PDB file of C-alpha atoms and ligand atoms in Angstrom:
ATOM      1  CA  MET A   1       0.000   0.000   0.000  1.00 81.00           C
ATOM      2  CA  LYS A   2       0.929   3.657  -0.300  1.00 82.00           C
ATOM      3  CA  CYS A   3       1.319   5.697   2.870  1.00 85.00           C
ATOM      4  CA  PRO A   4      -1.344   8.433   2.749  1.00 80.00           C
ATOM      5  CA  HIS A   5       1.003  10.773   4.639  1.00 81.00           C
ATOM      6  CA  CYS A   6       4.277  10.531   2.729  1.00 79.00           C
ATOM      7  CA  LEU A   7       3.207   8.435  -0.313  1.00 77.00           C
ATOM      8  CA  ASN A   8       5.937   5.881   0.363  1.00 82.00           C
ATOM      9  CA  GLY A   9       4.993   2.354  -0.754  1.00 87.00           C
ATOM     10  CA  PHE A  10       5.225  -0.428   1.815  1.00 90.00           C
ATOM     11  CA  HIS A  11       3.948  -3.873   2.667  1.00 92.00           C
ATOM     12  CA  SER A  12       0.728  -3.510   4.597  1.00 90.00           C
ATOM     13  CA  ASP A  13       0.515  -5.197   7.989  1.00 91.00           C
ATOM     14  CA  LYS A  14      -2.575  -3.902   9.763  1.00 93.00           C
ATOM     15  CA  GLU A  15      -3.651  -4.565  13.284  1.00 95.00           C
ATOM     16  CA  THR A  16      -7.267  -4.456  14.358  1.00 95.00           C
ATOM     17  CA  LYS A  17      -8.699  -3.589  17.746  1.00 96.00           C
ATOM     18  CA  TYR A  18     -12.302  -4.433  18.412  1.00 96.00           C
ATOM     19  CA  LEU A  19     -14.104  -1.636  20.227  1.00 96.00           C
ATOM     20  CA  GLY A  20     -17.484  -3.249  20.895  1.00 96.00           C
ATOM     21  CA  GLU A  21     -21.039  -3.204  19.722  1.00 95.00           C
ATOM     22  CA  ASP A  22     -23.739  -0.544  19.763  1.00 94.00           C
ATOM     23  CA  ILE A  23     -27.150  -0.324  18.077  1.00 92.00           C
ATOM     24  CA  ASP A  24     -25.441   0.554  14.774  1.00 89.00           C
ATOM     25  CA  GLY A  25     -23.242  -2.522  14.724  1.00 91.00           C
ATOM     26  CA  ASP A  26     -19.755  -3.721  15.604  1.00 93.00           C
ATOM     27  CA  TRP A  27     -16.980  -1.166  15.689  1.00 96.00           C
ATOM     28  CA  SER A  28     -13.273  -1.665  15.321  1.00 95.00           C
ATOM     29  CA  VAL A  29     -10.184   0.360  14.643  1.00 96.00           C
ATOM     30  CA  THR A  30      -7.592  -0.800  12.160  1.00 94.00           C
ATOM     31  CA  TYR A  31      -4.169   0.761  12.207  1.00 96.00           C
ATOM     32  CA  GLU A  32      -0.613   0.426  11.044  1.00 96.00           C
ATOM     33  CA  GLN A  33       2.518   2.538  11.078  1.00 95.00           C
ATOM     34  CA  CYS A  34       4.376   3.717   8.005  1.00 93.00           C
ATOM     35  CA  PRO A  35       7.980   2.471   8.201  1.00 94.00           C
ATOM     36  CA  GLU A  36       9.183   5.610   6.386  1.00 92.00           C
ATOM     37  CA  CYS A  37       7.506   8.585   8.090  1.00 91.00           C
ATOM     38  CA  LYS A  38       6.565   6.587  11.235  1.00 94.00           C
ATOM     39  CA  LYS A  39       3.048   7.997  11.235  1.00 93.00           C
ATOM     40  CA  PHE A  40      -0.028   5.959  12.018  1.00 94.00           C
ATOM     41  CA  ILE A  41      -2.688   5.290   9.404  1.00 93.00           C
ATOM     42  CA  ILE A  42      -5.982   4.731  11.189  1.00 94.00           C
ATOM     43  CA  GLU A  43      -9.272   3.401   9.855  1.00 91.00           C
ATOM     44  CA  LEU A  44     -12.573   3.122  11.615  1.00 92.00           C
ATOM     45  CA  GLU A  45     -14.594   0.079  10.685  1.00 91.00           C
ATOM     46  CA  GLN A  46     -18.284  -0.604  11.182  1.00 91.00           C
ATOM     47  CA  ASN A  47     -19.791  -4.019  10.651  1.00 90.00           C
ATOM     48  CA  ARG A  48     -23.422  -5.044  10.646  1.00 87.00           C
ATOM     49  CA  ALA A  49     -25.237  -8.272   9.945  1.00 80.00           C
ATOM     50  CA  ASN A  50     -26.927  -6.761   6.864  1.00 79.00           C
ATOM     51  CA  LEU A  51     -23.726  -5.364   5.349  1.00 77.00           C
ATOM     52  CA  GLN A  52     -21.900  -7.485   2.829  1.00 78.00           C
ATOM     53  CA  TYR A  53     -18.635  -5.698   3.607  1.00 79.00           C
ATOM     54  CA  PRO A  54     -17.730  -3.619   6.610  1.00 80.00           C
ATOM     55  CA  LYS A  55     -17.931   0.167   6.164  1.00 83.00           C
ATOM     56  CA  LYS A  56     -14.509   1.765   6.432  1.00 83.00           C
ATOM     57  CA  VAL A  57     -13.595   5.364   6.975  1.00 82.00           C
ATOM     58  CA  GLN A  58     -10.058   6.638   7.025  1.00 83.00           C
ATOM     59  CA  ALA A  59      -9.869   8.571  10.266  1.00 87.00           C
ATOM     60  CA  TYR A  60      -6.223   9.607  10.102  1.00 89.00           C
ATOM     61  CA  PRO A  61      -4.913  11.248   8.037  1.00 86.00           C
ATOM     62  CA  LYS A  62      -8.070  12.968   6.931  1.00 79.00           C
ATOM     63  CA  GLY A  63      -8.663  13.755   3.252  1.00 70.00           C
ATOM     64  CA  VAL A  64      -6.917  12.472   0.157  1.00 68.00           C
ATOM     65  CA  SER A  65      -3.202  12.481   0.010  1.00 65.00           C
ATOM     66  CA  ARG A  66      -1.612  13.806  -3.021  1.00 72.00           C
ATOM     67  CA  VAL A  67       1.894  15.002  -3.660  1.00 73.00           C
ATOM     68  CA  PRO A  68       3.236  17.302  -0.934  1.00 74.00           C
ATOM     69  CA  ILE A  69       2.603  20.898  -1.934  1.00 82.00           C
ATOM     70  CA  PRO A  70       5.787  22.643  -3.121  1.00 85.00           C
ATOM     71  CA  LYS A  71       7.031  25.541  -0.971  1.00 88.00           C
ATOM     72  CA  ASP A  72       7.186  27.898  -3.962  1.00 92.00           C
ATOM     73  CA  VAL A  73       3.393  27.948  -4.292  1.00 93.00           C
ATOM     74  CA  PRO A  74       2.007  31.137  -2.671  1.00 95.00           C
ATOM     75  CA  ASP A  75      -0.336  30.594   0.277  1.00 94.00           C
ATOM     76  CA  LYS A  76      -3.356  32.127  -1.416  1.00 93.00           C
ATOM     77  CA  PHE A  77      -3.310  29.301  -3.979  1.00 95.00           C
ATOM     78  CA  ALA A  78      -1.912  26.598  -1.708  1.00 92.00           C
ATOM     79  CA  ASN A  79      -4.626  27.106   0.912  1.00 92.00           C
ATOM     80  CA  ASP A  80      -7.528  26.502  -1.486  1.00 93.00           C
ATOM     81  CA  TYR A  81      -5.758  23.440  -2.824  1.00 92.00           C
ATOM     82  CA  LYS A  82      -5.071  22.024   0.652  1.00 89.00           C
ATOM     83  CA  GLU A  83      -8.683  22.523   1.646  1.00 91.00           C
ATOM     84  CA  ALA A  84      -9.879  20.914  -1.597  1.00 92.00           C
ATOM     85  CA  CYS A  85      -7.811  17.829  -0.651  1.00 88.00           C
ATOM     86  CA  LEU A  86      -9.081  17.867   2.907  1.00 85.00           C
ATOM     87  CA  VAL A  87     -12.789  17.829   2.040  1.00 87.00           C
ATOM     88  CA  PHE A  88     -12.417  15.553  -1.004  1.00 86.00           C
ATOM     89  CA  ILE A  89     -13.609  12.329   0.657  1.00 81.00           C
ATOM     90  CA  ASP A  90     -16.586  13.851   2.458  1.00 83.00           C
ATOM     91  CA  SER A  91     -17.657  16.250  -0.273  1.00 88.00           C
ATOM     92  CA  PRO A  92     -16.347  16.073  -3.828  1.00 89.00           C
ATOM     93  CA  LYS A  93     -18.752  18.973  -4.549  1.00 93.00           C
ATOM     94  CA  ALA A  94     -17.078  21.300  -2.071  1.00 94.00           C
ATOM     95  CA  SER A  95     -13.660  20.081  -3.169  1.00 93.00           C
ATOM     96  CA  SER A  96     -14.437  20.864  -6.809  1.00 94.00           C
ATOM     97  CA  ALA A  97     -15.757  24.321  -5.977  1.00 95.00           C
ATOM     98  CA  LEU A  98     -12.528  25.165  -4.131  1.00 95.00           C
ATOM     99  CA  SER A  99     -10.432  23.756  -6.967  1.00 96.00           C
ATOM    100  CA  ARG A 100     -12.317  25.653  -9.665  1.00 95.00           C
ATOM    101  CA  ARG A 101     -11.921  28.887  -7.739  1.00 95.00           C
ATOM    102  CA  CYS A 102      -8.222  28.187  -7.270  1.00 96.00           C
ATOM    103  CA  LEU A 103      -7.815  27.360 -10.966  1.00 96.00           C
ATOM    104  CA  GLN A 104      -9.489  30.623 -11.933  1.00 95.00           C
ATOM    105  CA  ASN A 105      -7.309  32.635  -9.537  1.00 95.00           C
ATOM    106  CA  ILE A 106      -4.109  31.087 -10.922  1.00 96.00           C
ATOM    107  CA  LEU A 107      -5.132  31.727 -14.528  1.00 95.00           C
ATOM    108  CA  ARG A 108      -6.087  35.329 -13.750  1.00 95.00           C
ATOM    109  CA  GLU A 109      -2.875  36.057 -11.921  1.00 95.00           C
ATOM    110  CA  LYS A 110      -0.309  34.038 -13.864  1.00 94.00           C
ATOM    111  CA  ALA A 111      -1.606  33.553 -17.390  1.00 93.00           C
ATOM    112  CA  GLY A 112      -2.214  37.210 -18.223  1.00 90.00           C
ATOM    113  CA  ILE A 113      -5.760  36.712 -19.463  1.00 92.00           C
ATOM    114  CA  LYS A 114      -8.766  39.009 -19.500  1.00 92.00           C
ATOM    115  CA  LYS A 115     -11.320  38.312 -16.798  1.00 92.00           C
ATOM    116  CA  GLY A 116     -14.386  36.460 -17.974  1.00 91.00           C
ATOM    117  CA  ASP A 117     -16.052  33.215 -17.037  1.00 93.00           C
ATOM    118  CA  LEU A 118     -13.855  30.179 -16.430  1.00 94.00           C
ATOM    119  CA  ALA A 119     -14.701  28.543 -19.763  1.00 93.00           C
ATOM    120  CA  GLY A 120     -13.653  31.694 -21.643  1.00 94.00           C
ATOM    121  CA  GLU A 121     -10.553  32.096 -19.504  1.00 95.00           C
ATOM    122  CA  ILE A 122      -9.528  28.521 -20.253  1.00 96.00           C
ATOM    123  CA  GLN A 123     -10.023  29.238 -23.956  1.00 96.00           C
ATOM    124  CA  GLN A 124      -7.787  32.313 -23.751  1.00 96.00           C
ATOM    125  CA  VAL A 125      -5.028  30.312 -22.077  1.00 96.00           C
ATOM    126  CA  LEU A 126      -5.285  27.583 -24.726  1.00 96.00           C
ATOM    127  CA  ASP A 127      -5.197  30.181 -27.516  1.00 96.00           C
ATOM    128  CA  SER A 128      -2.127  31.847 -26.021  1.00 95.00           C
ATOM    129  CA  ASN A 129      -0.150  28.586 -26.374  1.00 95.00           C
ATOM    130  CA  GLN A 130       1.736  29.289 -23.181  1.00 94.00           C
ATOM    131  CA  LEU A 131       1.225  25.890 -21.606  1.00 95.00           C
ATOM    132  CA  PRO A 132       2.897  22.601 -22.506  1.00 95.00           C
ATOM    133  CA  SER A 133       0.512  20.340 -24.395  1.00 95.00           C
ATOM    134  CA  HIS A 134      -0.200  17.923 -21.528  1.00 94.00           C
ATOM    135  CA  LEU A 135      -1.355  20.849 -19.381  1.00 96.00           C
ATOM    136  CA  SER A 136      -3.427  22.421 -22.156  1.00 95.00           C
ATOM    137  CA  GLU A 137      -5.221  19.136 -22.651  1.00 95.00           C
ATOM    138  CA  ALA A 138      -5.783  18.695 -18.913  1.00 95.00           C
ATOM    139  CA  ILE A 139      -7.260  22.206 -18.589  1.00 96.00           C
ATOM    140  CA  ASP A 140      -9.351  21.810 -21.707  1.00 95.00           C
ATOM    141  CA  ALA A 141     -10.804  18.633 -20.204  1.00 93.00           C
ATOM    142  CA  VAL A 142     -11.959  20.559 -17.116  1.00 93.00           C
ATOM    143  CA  ARG A 143     -14.709  22.071 -19.264  1.00 91.00           C
ATOM    144  CA  ASN A 144     -15.743  18.721 -20.716  1.00 89.00           C
ATOM    145  CA  ILE A 145     -15.515  16.601 -17.581  1.00 88.00           C
ATOM    146  CA  GLY A 146     -17.398  19.287 -15.678  1.00 85.00           C
ATOM    147  CA  ASN A 147     -19.925  19.525 -18.499  1.00 84.00           C
ATOM    148  CA  PHE A 148     -19.861  23.325 -18.395  1.00 85.00           C
ATOM    149  CA  ALA A 149     -22.415  23.425 -21.191  1.00 82.00           C
ATOM    150  CA  ALA A 150     -25.013  21.828 -18.935  1.00 83.00           C
ATOM    151  CA  HIS A 151     -23.814  23.523 -15.722  1.00 86.00           C
ATOM    152  CA  PRO A 152     -22.833  27.077 -16.705  1.00 88.00           C
ATOM    153  CA  ILE A 153     -22.731  28.142 -13.039  1.00 89.00           C
ATOM    154  CA  LYS A 154     -19.447  26.205 -12.682  1.00 88.00           C
ATOM    155  CA  SER A 155     -17.982  28.597 -15.204  1.00 89.00           C
ATOM    156  CA  THR A 156     -19.652  31.875 -14.242  1.00 90.00           C
ATOM    157  CA  ASN A 157     -19.452  31.418 -10.490  1.00 89.00           C
ATOM    158  CA  THR A 158     -16.529  29.093  -9.903  1.00 88.00           C
ATOM    159  CA  GLY A 159     -16.839  28.791  -6.126  1.00 88.00           C
ATOM    160  CA  GLU A 160     -20.500  27.717  -6.301  1.00 87.00           C
ATOM    161  CA  ILE A 161     -21.171  24.290  -4.825  1.00 87.00           C
ATOM    162  CA  VAL A 162     -22.845  22.097  -7.445  1.00 85.00           C
ATOM    163  CA  ASP A 163     -23.157  18.369  -8.039  1.00 84.00           C
ATOM    164  CA  VAL A 164     -20.021  16.744  -9.440  1.00 84.00           C
ATOM    165  CA  GLU A 165     -18.628  13.268  -9.977  1.00 81.00           C
ATOM    166  CA  PRO A 166     -15.715  12.271  -7.699  1.00 79.00           C
ATOM    167  CA  SER A 167     -13.637  11.812 -10.865  1.00 87.00           C
ATOM    168  CA  GLU A 168     -14.173  15.489 -11.694  1.00 91.00           C
ATOM    169  CA  ALA A 169     -12.971  16.558  -8.246  1.00 91.00           C
ATOM    170  CA  GLU A 170      -9.893  14.390  -8.643  1.00 91.00           C
ATOM    171  CA  TRP A 171      -9.181  15.691 -12.124  1.00 94.00           C
ATOM    172  CA  LEU A 172      -9.233  19.271 -10.865  1.00 95.00           C
ATOM    173  CA  LEU A 173      -6.677  18.476  -8.153  1.00 94.00           C
ATOM    174  CA  GLY A 174      -4.381  16.976 -10.781  1.00 93.00           C
ATOM    175  CA  VAL A 175      -4.753  20.086 -12.962  1.00 96.00           C
ATOM    176  CA  LEU A 176      -3.838  22.349 -10.045  1.00 96.00           C
ATOM    177  CA  GLU A 177      -0.736  20.261  -9.289  1.00 94.00           C
ATOM    178  CA  GLY A 178       0.354  20.578 -12.933  1.00 95.00           C
ATOM    179  CA  LEU A 179      -0.147  24.352 -12.888  1.00 96.00           C
ATOM    180  CA  PHE A 180       1.689  24.737  -9.579  1.00 95.00           C
ATOM    181  CA  ASP A 181       4.666  22.998 -11.134  1.00 94.00           C
ATOM    182  CA  PHE A 182       4.538  25.052 -14.323  1.00 96.00           C
ATOM    183  CA  TYR A 183       3.927  28.504 -12.837  1.00 95.00           C
ATOM    184  CA  PHE A 184       5.816  28.290  -9.542  1.00 95.00           C
ATOM    185  CA  VAL A 185       8.176  25.340  -9.193  1.00 92.00           C
ATOM    186  CA  GLN A 186       9.928  25.316 -12.577  1.00 93.00           C
ATOM    187  CA  PRO A 187      10.491  29.112 -12.682  1.00 91.00           C
ATOM    188  CA  ALA A 188      11.974  28.958  -9.155  1.00 91.00           C
ATOM    189  CA  ILE A 189      14.383  26.214 -10.275  1.00 92.00           C
ATOM    190  CA  THR A 190      15.414  28.237 -13.328  1.00 91.00           C
ATOM    191  CA  GLN A 191      15.897  31.332 -11.184  1.00 91.00           C
ATOM    192  CA  SER A 192      18.143  29.550  -8.718  1.00 91.00           C
ATOM    193  CA  LYS A 193      20.239  28.109 -11.567  1.00 93.00           C
ATOM    194  CA  ARG A 194      20.514  31.589 -13.091  1.00 91.00           C
ATOM    195  CA  ASP A 195      21.602  33.038  -9.727  1.00 91.00           C
ATOM    196  CA  GLU A 196      24.248  30.370  -9.415  1.00 92.00           C
ATOM    197  CA  LEU A 197      25.548  30.973 -12.922  1.00 92.00           C
ATOM    198  CA  ASN A 198      25.604  34.740 -12.383  1.00 91.00           C
ATOM    199  CA  LYS A 199      27.598  34.279  -9.208  1.00 92.00           C
ATOM    200  CA  LYS A 200      30.198  32.309 -11.151  1.00 92.00           C
ATOM    201  CA  LEU A 201      30.184  34.820 -14.029  1.00 91.00           C
ATOM    202  CA  GLY A 202      30.606  37.647 -11.524  1.00 91.00           C
ATOM    203  CA  GLU A 203      33.549  35.909  -9.882  1.00 91.00           C
ATOM    204  CA  ALA A 204      35.137  35.449 -13.301  1.00 89.00           C
ATOM    205  CA  GLY A 205      34.572  39.148 -14.088  1.00 89.00           C
ATOM    206  CA  LYS A 206      32.158  38.385 -16.922  1.00 88.00           C
ATOM    207  CA  PRO A 207      28.800  40.066 -17.685  1.00 85.00           C
ATOM    208  CA  LYS A 208      25.757  38.508 -16.022  1.00 83.00           C
ATOM    209  CA  MET A 209      22.918  36.674 -17.707  1.00 79.00           C
ATOM    210  CA  LYS A 210      19.789  38.781 -18.005  1.00 75.00           C
ATOM    211  CA  SER A 211      16.453  37.724 -16.519  1.00 69.00           C
ATOM    212  CA  PRO A 212      13.771  37.125 -19.128  1.00 65.00           C
TER     213      PRO A 212
HETATM  214 ZN1   ZN B 301       4.586   7.515   5.498  1.00 71.99          ZN
END
């Protein structure tokens, strides 16, 4: 299994503690410890005579685990993303609304587009050819997967909570991760390489490289 905290893969070896029975059924707690980050992964399990399988809820950590969020992503974007991950399991609708709002904020701030509705903003970004093709396709698909034609409110009022499929909520998180990398992580890497090179050029008495 994959550790939901650190995403390290390891051989699962769960232990179960039986808590007892109430009018809703039998309750137990299943847990194990990740050998890498040493954190517990805890599940609450409910069993009833009429259930074919026990109901399981991941109690700790809460929410879906995705890649750790890079430090170069500004808080105003990172916070919406983190919250979208946190509520994902309990409410894909709320998660999607947060992700759509975050997507719109990134495009408005980083892609240099004119404000409109999200569908139009996505179109502007695609037309500007500024994104690598895998990201253009992923963003384009946001409109199709979300069926913006049938649910225009998703486009005109991005933070509105409307019915979505869990796959749509997940897709949006993946799109945000791709944009974080493109707009924040890669430029920061390039900048630090440029700084390093300029330091060396300076030491050698040569002219520095210009920023774009
Ligand atoms: Zn771990």
